[in-house]
Short mmCIF file of C-alpha atoms in Angstrom, two decimals:
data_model
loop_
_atom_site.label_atom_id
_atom_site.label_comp_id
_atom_site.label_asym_id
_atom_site.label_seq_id
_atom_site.Cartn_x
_atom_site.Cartn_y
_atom_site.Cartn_z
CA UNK F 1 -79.54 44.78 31.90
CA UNK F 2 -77.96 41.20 31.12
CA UNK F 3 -76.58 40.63 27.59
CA UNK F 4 -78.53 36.96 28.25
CA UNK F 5 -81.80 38.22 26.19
CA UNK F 6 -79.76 38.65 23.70
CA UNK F 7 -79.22 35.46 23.13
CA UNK F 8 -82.07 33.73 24.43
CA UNK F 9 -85.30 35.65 22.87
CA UNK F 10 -88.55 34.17 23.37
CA UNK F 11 -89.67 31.59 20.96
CA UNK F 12 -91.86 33.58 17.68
CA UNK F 13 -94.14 30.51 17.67
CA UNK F 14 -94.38 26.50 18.30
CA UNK F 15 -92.30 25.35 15.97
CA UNK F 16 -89.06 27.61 16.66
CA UNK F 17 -90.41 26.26 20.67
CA UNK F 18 -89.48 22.70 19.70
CA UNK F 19 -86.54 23.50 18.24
CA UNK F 20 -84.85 25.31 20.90
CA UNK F 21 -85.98 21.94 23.07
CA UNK F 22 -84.42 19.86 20.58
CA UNK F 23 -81.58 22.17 20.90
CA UNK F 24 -81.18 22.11 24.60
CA UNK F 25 -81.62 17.63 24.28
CA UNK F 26 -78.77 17.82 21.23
CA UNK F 27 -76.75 20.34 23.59
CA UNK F 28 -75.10 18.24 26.19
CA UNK F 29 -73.04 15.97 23.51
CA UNK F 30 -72.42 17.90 20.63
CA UNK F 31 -68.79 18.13 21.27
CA UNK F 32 -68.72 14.44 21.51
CA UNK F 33 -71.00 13.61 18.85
CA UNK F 34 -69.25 15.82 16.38
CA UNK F 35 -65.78 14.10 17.20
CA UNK F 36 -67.62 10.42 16.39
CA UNK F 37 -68.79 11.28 13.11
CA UNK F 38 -71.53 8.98 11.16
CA UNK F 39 -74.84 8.24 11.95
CA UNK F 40 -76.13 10.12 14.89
CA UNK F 41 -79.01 7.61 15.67
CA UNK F 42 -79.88 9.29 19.37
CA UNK F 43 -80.35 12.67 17.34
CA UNK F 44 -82.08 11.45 14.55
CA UNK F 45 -84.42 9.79 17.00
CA UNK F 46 -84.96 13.21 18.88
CA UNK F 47 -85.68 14.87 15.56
CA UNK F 48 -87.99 12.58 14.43
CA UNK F 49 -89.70 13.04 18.17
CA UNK F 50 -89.75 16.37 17.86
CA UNK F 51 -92.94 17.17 15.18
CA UNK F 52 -90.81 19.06 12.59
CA UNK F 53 -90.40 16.75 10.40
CA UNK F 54 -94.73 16.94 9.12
CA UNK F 55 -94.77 20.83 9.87
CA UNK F 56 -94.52 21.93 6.30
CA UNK F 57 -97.10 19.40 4.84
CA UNK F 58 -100.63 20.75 5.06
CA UNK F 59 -102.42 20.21 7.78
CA UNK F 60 -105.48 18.39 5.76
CA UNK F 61 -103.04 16.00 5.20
CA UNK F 62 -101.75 15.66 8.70
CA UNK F 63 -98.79 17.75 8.88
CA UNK F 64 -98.72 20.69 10.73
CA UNK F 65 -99.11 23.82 8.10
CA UNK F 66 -96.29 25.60 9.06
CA UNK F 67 -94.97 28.94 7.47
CA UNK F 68 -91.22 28.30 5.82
CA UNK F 69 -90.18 31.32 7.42
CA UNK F 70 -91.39 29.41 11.00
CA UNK F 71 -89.29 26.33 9.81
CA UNK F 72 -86.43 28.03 8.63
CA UNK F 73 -86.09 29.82 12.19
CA UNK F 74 -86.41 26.69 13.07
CA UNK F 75 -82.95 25.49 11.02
CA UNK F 76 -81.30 28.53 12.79
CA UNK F 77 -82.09 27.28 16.57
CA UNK F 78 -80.36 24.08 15.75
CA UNK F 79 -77.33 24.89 14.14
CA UNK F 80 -76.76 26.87 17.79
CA UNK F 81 -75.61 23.71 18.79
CA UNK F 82 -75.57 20.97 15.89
CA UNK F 83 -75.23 22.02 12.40
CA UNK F 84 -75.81 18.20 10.86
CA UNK F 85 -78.84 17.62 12.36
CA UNK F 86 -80.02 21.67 11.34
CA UNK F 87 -78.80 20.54 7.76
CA UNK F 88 -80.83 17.76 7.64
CA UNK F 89 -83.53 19.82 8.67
CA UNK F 90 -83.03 22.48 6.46
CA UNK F 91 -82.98 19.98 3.05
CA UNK F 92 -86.21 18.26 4.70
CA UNK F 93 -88.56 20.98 4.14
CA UNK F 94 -86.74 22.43 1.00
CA UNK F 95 -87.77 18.57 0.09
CA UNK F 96 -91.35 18.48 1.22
CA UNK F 97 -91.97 21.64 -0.86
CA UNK F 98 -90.64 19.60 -3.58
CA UNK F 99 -92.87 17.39 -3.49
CA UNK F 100 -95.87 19.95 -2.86
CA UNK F 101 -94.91 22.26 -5.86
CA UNK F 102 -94.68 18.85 -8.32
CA UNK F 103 -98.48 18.66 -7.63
CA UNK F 104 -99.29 15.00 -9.10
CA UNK F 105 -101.63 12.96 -6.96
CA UNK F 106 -98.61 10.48 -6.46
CA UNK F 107 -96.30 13.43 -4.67
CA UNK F 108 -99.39 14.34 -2.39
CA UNK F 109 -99.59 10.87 -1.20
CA UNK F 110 -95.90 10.58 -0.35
CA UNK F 111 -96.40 14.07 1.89
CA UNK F 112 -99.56 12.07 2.69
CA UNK F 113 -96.80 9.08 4.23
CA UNK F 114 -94.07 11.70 5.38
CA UNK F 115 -96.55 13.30 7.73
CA UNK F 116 -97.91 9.70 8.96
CA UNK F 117 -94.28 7.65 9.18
CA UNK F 118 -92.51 11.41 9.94
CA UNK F 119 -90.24 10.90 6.91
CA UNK F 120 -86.87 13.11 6.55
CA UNK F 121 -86.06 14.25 2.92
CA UNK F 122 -82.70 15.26 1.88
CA UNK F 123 -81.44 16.11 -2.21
CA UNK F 124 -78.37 17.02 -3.90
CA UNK F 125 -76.61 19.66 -3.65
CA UNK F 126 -74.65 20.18 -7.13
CA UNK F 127 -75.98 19.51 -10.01
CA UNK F 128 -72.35 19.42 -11.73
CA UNK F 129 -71.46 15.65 -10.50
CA UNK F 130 -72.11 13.08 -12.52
CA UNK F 131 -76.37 12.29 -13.40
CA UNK F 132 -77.96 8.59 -13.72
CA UNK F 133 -78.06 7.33 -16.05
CA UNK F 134 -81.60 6.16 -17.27
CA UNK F 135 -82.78 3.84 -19.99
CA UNK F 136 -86.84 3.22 -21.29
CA UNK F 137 -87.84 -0.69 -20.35
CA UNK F 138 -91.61 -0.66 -21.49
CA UNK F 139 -93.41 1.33 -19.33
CA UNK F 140 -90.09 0.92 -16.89
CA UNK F 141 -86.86 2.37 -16.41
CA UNK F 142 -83.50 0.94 -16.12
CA UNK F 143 -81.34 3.29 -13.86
CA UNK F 144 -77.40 3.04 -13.45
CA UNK F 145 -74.82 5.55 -12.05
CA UNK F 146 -73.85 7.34 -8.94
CA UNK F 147 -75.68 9.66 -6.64
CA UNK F 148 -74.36 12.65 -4.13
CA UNK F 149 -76.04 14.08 -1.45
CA UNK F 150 -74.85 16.32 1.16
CA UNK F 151 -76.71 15.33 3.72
CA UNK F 152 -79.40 12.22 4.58
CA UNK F 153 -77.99 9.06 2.82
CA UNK F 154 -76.98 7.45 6.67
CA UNK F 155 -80.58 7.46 7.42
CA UNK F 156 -82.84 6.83 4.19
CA UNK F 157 -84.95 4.21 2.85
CA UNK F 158 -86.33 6.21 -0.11
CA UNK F 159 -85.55 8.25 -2.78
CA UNK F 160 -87.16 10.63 -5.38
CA UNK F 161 -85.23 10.73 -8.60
CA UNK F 162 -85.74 12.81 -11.92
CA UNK F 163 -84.49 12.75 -15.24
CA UNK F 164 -84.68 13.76 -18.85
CA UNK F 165 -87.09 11.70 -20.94
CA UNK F 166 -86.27 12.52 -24.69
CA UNK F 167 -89.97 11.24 -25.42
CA UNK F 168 -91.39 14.35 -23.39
CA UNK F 169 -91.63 16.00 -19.60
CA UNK F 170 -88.79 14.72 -16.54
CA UNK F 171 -89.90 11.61 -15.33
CA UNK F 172 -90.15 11.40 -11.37
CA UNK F 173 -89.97 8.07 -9.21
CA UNK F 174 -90.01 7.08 -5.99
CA UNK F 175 -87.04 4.42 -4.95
CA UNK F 176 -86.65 2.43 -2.15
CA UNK F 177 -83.22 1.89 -0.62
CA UNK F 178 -83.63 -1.34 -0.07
CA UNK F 179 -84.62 -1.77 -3.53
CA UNK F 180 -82.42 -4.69 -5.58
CA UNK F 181 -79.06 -2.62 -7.12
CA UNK F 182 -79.17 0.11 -4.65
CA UNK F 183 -75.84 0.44 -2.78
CA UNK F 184 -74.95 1.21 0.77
CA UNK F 185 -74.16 4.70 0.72
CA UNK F 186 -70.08 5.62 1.51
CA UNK F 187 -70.21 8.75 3.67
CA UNK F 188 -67.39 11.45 3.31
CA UNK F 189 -64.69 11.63 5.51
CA UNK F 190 -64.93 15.86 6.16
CA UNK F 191 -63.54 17.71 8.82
CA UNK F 192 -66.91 19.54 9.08
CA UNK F 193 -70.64 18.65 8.86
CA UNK F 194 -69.54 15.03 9.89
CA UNK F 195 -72.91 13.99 11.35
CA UNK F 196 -74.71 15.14 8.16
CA UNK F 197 -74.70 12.01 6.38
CA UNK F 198 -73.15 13.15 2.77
CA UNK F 199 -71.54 10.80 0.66
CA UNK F 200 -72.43 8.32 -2.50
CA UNK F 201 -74.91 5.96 -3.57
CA UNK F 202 -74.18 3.42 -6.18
CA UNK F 203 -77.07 2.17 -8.39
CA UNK F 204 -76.59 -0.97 -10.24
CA UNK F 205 -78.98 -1.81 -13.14
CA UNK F 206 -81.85 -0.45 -10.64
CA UNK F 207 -85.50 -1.39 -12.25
CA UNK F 208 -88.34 0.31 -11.63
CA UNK F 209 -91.76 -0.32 -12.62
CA UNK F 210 -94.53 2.17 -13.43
CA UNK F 211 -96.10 2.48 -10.47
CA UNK F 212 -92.87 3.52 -8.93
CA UNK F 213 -93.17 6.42 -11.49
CA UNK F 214 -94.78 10.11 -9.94
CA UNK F 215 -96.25 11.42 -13.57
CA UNK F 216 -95.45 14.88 -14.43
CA UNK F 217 -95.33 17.04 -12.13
CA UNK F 218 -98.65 19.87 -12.36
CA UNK F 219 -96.68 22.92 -13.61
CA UNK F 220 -93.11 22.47 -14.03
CA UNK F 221 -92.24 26.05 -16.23
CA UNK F 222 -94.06 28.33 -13.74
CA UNK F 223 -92.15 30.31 -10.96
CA UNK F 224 -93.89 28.40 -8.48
CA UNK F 225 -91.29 25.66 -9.55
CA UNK F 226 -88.11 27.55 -8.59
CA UNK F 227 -89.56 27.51 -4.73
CA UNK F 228 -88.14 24.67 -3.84
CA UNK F 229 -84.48 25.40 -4.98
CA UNK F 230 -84.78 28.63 -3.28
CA UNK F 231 -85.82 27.05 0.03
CA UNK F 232 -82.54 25.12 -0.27
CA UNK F 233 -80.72 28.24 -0.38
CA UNK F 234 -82.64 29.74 2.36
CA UNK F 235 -82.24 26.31 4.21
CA UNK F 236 -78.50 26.75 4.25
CA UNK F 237 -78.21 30.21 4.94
CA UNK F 238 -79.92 29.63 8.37
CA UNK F 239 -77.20 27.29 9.25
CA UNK F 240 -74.80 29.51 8.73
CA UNK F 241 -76.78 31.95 11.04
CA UNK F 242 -77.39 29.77 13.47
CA UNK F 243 -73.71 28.42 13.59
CA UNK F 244 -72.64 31.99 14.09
CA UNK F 245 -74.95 32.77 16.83
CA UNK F 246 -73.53 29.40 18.58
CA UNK F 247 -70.10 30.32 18.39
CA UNK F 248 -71.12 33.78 19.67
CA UNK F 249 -72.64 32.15 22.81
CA UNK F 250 -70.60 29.97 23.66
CA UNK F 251 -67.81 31.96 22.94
CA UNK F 252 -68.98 34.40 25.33
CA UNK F 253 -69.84 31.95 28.05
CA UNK F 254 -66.14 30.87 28.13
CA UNK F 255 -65.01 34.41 27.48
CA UNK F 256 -66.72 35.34 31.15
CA UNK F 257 -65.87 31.95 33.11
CA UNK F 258 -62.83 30.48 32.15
CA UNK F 259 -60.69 33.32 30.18
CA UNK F 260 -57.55 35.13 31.47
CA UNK F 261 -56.32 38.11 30.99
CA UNK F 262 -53.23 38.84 28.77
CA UNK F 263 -50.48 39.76 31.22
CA UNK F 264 -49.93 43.27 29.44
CA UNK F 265 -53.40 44.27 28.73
CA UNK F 266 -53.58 45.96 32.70
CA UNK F 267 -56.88 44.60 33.42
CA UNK F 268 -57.96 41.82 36.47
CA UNK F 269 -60.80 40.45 34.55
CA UNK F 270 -60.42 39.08 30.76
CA UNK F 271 -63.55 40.84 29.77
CA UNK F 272 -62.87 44.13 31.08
CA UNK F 273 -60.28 44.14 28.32
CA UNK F 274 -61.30 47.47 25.58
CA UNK F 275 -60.00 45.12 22.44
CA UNK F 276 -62.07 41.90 23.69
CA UNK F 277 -64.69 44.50 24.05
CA UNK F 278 -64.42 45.44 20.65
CA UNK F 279 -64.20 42.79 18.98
CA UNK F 280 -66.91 40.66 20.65
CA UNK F 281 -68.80 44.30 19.62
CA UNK F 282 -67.86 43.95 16.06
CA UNK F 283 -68.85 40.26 15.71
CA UNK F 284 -72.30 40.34 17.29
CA UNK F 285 -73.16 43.47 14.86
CA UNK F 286 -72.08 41.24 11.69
CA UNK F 287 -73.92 38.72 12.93
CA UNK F 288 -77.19 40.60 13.97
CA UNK F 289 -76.71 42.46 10.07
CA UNK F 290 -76.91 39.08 8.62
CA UNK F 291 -79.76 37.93 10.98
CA UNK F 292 -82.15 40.56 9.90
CA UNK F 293 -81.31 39.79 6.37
CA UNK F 294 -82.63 36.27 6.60
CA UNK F 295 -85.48 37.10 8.79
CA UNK F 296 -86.80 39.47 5.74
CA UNK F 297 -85.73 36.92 3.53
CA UNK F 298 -88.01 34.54 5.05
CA UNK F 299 -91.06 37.07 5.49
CA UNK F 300 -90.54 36.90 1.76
CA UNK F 301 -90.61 33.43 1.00
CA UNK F 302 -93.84 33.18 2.81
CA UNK F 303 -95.90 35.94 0.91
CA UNK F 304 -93.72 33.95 -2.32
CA UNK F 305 -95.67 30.78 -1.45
CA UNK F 306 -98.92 32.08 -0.74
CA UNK F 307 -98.96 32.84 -3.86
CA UNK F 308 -99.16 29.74 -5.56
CA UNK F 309 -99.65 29.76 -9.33
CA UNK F 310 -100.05 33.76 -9.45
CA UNK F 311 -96.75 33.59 -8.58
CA UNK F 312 -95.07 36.04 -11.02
CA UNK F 313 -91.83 35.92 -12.41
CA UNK F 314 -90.75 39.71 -10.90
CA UNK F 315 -91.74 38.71 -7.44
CA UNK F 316 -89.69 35.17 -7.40
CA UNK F 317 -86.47 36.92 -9.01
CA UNK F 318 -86.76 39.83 -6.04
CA UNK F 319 -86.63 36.75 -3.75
CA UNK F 320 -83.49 34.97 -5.17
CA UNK F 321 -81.91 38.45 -4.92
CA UNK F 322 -83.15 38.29 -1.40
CA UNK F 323 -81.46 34.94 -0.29
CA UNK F 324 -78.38 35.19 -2.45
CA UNK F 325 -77.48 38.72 -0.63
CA UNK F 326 -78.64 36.97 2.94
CA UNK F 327 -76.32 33.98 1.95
CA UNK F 328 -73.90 36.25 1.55
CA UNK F 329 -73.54 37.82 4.29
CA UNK F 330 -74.52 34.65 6.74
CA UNK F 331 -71.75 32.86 5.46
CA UNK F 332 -69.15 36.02 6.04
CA UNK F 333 -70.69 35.96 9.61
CA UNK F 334 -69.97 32.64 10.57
CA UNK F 335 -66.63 32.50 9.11
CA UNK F 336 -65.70 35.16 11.22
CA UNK F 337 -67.74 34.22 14.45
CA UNK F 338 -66.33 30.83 14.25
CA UNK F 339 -62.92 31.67 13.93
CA UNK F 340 -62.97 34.95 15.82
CA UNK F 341 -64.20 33.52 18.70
CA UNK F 342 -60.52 32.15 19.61
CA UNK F 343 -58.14 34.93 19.78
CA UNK F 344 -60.96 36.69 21.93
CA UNK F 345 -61.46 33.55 24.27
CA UNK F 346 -57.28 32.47 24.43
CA UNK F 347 -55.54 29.73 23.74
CA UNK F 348 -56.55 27.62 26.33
CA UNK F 349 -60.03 27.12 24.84
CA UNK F 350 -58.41 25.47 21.70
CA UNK F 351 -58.91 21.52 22.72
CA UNK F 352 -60.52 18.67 21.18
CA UNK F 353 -62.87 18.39 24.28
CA UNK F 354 -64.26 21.76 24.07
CA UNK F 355 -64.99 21.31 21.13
CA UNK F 356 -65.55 24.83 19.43
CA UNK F 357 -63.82 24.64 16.22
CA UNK F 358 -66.93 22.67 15.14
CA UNK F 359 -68.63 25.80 14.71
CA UNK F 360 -66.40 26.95 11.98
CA UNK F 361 -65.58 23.30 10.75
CA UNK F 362 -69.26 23.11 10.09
CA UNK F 363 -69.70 26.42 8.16
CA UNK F 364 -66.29 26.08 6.26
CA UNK F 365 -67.61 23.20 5.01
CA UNK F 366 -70.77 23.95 3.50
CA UNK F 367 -69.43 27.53 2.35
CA UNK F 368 -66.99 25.90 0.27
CA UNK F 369 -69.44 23.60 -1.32
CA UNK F 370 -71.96 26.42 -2.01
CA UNK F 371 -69.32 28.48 -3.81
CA UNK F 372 -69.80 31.40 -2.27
CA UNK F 373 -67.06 33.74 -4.12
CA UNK F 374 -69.06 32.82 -7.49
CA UNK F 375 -72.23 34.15 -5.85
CA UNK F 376 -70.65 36.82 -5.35
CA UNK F 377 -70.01 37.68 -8.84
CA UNK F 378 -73.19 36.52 -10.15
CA UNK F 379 -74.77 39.00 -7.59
CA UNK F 380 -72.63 41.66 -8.82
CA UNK F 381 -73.16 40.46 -12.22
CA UNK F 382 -76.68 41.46 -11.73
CA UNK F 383 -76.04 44.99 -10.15
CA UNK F 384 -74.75 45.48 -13.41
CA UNK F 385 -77.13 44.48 -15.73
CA UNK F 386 -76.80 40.99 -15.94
CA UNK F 387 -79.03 37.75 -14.87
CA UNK F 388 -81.04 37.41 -11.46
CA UNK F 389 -78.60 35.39 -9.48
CA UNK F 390 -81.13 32.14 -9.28
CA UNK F 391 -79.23 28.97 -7.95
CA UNK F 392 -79.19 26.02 -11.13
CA UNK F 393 -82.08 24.13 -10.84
CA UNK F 394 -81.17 20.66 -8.80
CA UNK F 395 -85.20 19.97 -7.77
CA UNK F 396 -86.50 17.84 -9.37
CA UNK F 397 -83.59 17.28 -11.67
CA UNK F 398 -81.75 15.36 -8.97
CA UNK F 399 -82.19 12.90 -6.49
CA UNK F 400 -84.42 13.15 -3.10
CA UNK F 401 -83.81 10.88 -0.08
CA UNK F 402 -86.15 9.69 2.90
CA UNK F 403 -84.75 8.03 5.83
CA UNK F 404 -86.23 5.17 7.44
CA UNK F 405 -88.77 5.62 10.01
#
């Protein structure tokens, strides 16, 4: 039997079907795409042809009423081949249930737009850089300061902000980009995740009127709220999945066509060689390990969200332990996949053209901005006694962004 079904197993529904045709479109250029950096406007164009983008919104209000766990499979297929364009993905839905779980009739008509003009959210990542600032102008607000995103500013025209109101609940608006005081956004200059689209957004003495306000969201203590924060974290983990799987692959694929043999190992064929063996053994099992971790993770999720308000609080914290010991272990997997891949496919394989190192460029990048060595304490914190290792709450503390149509 070919070791090809391993890799290519049959779509689990229509969604993960579109992906892995977006992923097969995105395929042919990701080298080259991922060496040019910036706004990938061919992608973004293909993802915003693709239907994903309204498959989380309900389908009464023209989305597709897709299951996270369908969505977040979804995330995996692309970062295969792309991890930007899975990341923006992956903080698009974690978005849209944002804006679900606030509940106010404002929110449901901006899922209302994102399924009509196929919107892509994005959001912060930390909540530790620096906040807006936000002053009370009658029944306005005067906003100043400097956003972050990881992912989304190259390609939005709106955002949804939140921020303490001393008076009573967070107050949530919607913001245009074009809006007088916003800023272009500066994109980082990373080694990794260079099509994502993270960087800064100035806001100068930005004024916004009431009706640019959302109103409080429906029911902001309940564990229904944390939902959204913990889609973020599932989000992620699936690139990190999906990034190992793709160096995997396409390790392999080089491994079988264009690998030699070491001169002392006493085999013809590179492959027939018991270490490469081995290790290509070991990497596929860490990587399955952490696969089946997510996938229960997101059979979680969606009993989590069908829910709703009976949500209780046992049920969410069994989830967060859920995703934080699937991030884990994802992000462990692609580290190794993505550099492991090299000593087993030669040195050869090393060049800018091919184009591999993007796998672990990609996942080095986002590990080290999710902190994974503190997770790992706060999960063994909690073996111990101590708190359920729920992320800090950045939605909808922080900023959302939309990108144009």
């Amino acid at each position: 039997m070919s070791a090809a079904p391993f890799f290519d197993r049959p779509a689990a529904d229509t969604w993960q079907a579109r992906a892995h045709g977006l992923r097969q479109a995105l395929q042919a250029d990701a080298p080259v795409r991922d060496q040019a950096g910036g706004r990938p406007v061919a992608a973004l164009a293909l993802l915003k042809g693709s239907g994903l983008l309204p498959a989380l919104v309900p389908v009464h209000q023209g989305g597709g009423g897709a299951s996270v766990s369908s969505l977040l499979r979804a995330v995996r297929e692309l970062a295969r081949t792309d991890a930007s364009v899975a990341l923006l993905l992956g903080h698009h839905i974690a978005a849209v249930l944002g804006l679900a779980v606030h509940g106010s009739a404002q929110a449901q008509a901006l899922l209302d737009a994102t399924a009509r003009q196929r919107w892509l959210w994005t959001h912060p990542l930390d909540t530790d850089l620096p906040t807006l600032g936000a002053r009370r102008i009658g029944a306005g607000w005067l906003l100043d300061g400097t956003l972050h995103a990881a992912a989304g500013l190259h390609a939005a025209d709106r955002l949804l902000l939140s921020w303490p109101d001393v008076r009573g609940p967070r107050v949530t608006a919607s913001l245009r980009l074009d809006h007088p005081g916003v800023g272009q956004p500066v994109l980082d200059d990373g080694f990794g995740l260079r099509q994502a689209g993270g960087g800064t957004l100035l806001l100068s003495a930005v004024q916004l009127a009431e009706a640019e306000l959302l109103g409080a969201a429906a029911r902001p203590t309940s564990p229904r709220a944390d939902l959204p924060v913990l889609l973020q974290q599932a989000a992620q983990l699936e690139v990190f999945i999906g990034s190992a799987w793709g160096a995997l692959e396409e390790g392999r694929a080089y491994t079988l066509t264009a690998s030699r043999p070491w001169i002392h190992s006493g085999v013809e064929r590179h492959e027939d060689d018991p270490w490469i063996q081995r290790r290509y053994g070991e990497l596929a099992l860490r990587v399955q390990a952490a696969t089946e971790l997510a996938d229960r993770a997101g059979r979680d999720f969606d009993l989590a969200r069908a829910a709703g308000d009976d949500l209780k609080d046992a049920a969410r914290d069994a989830l967060a332990v859920q995703i934080a010991t699937a991030h884990l272990e994802a992000a462990e997997a692609a580290d190794a996949a993505g550099s492991g891949i090299f000593e087993l496919m030669g040195a050869r394989s090393a060049t800018v053209a091919n184009g591999y190192d993007r796998f672990w460029r990609d996942t080095r990048t986002l590990r080290l901005a999710q902190r994974t060595d503190a997770r790992q304490r706060t999960l063994g914190r909690w073996l111990l006694g101590g708190a359920v290792p729920l992320p800090p709450p950045v939605m909808p503390a922080a900023a959302f962004a939309a990108p144009s149509p």
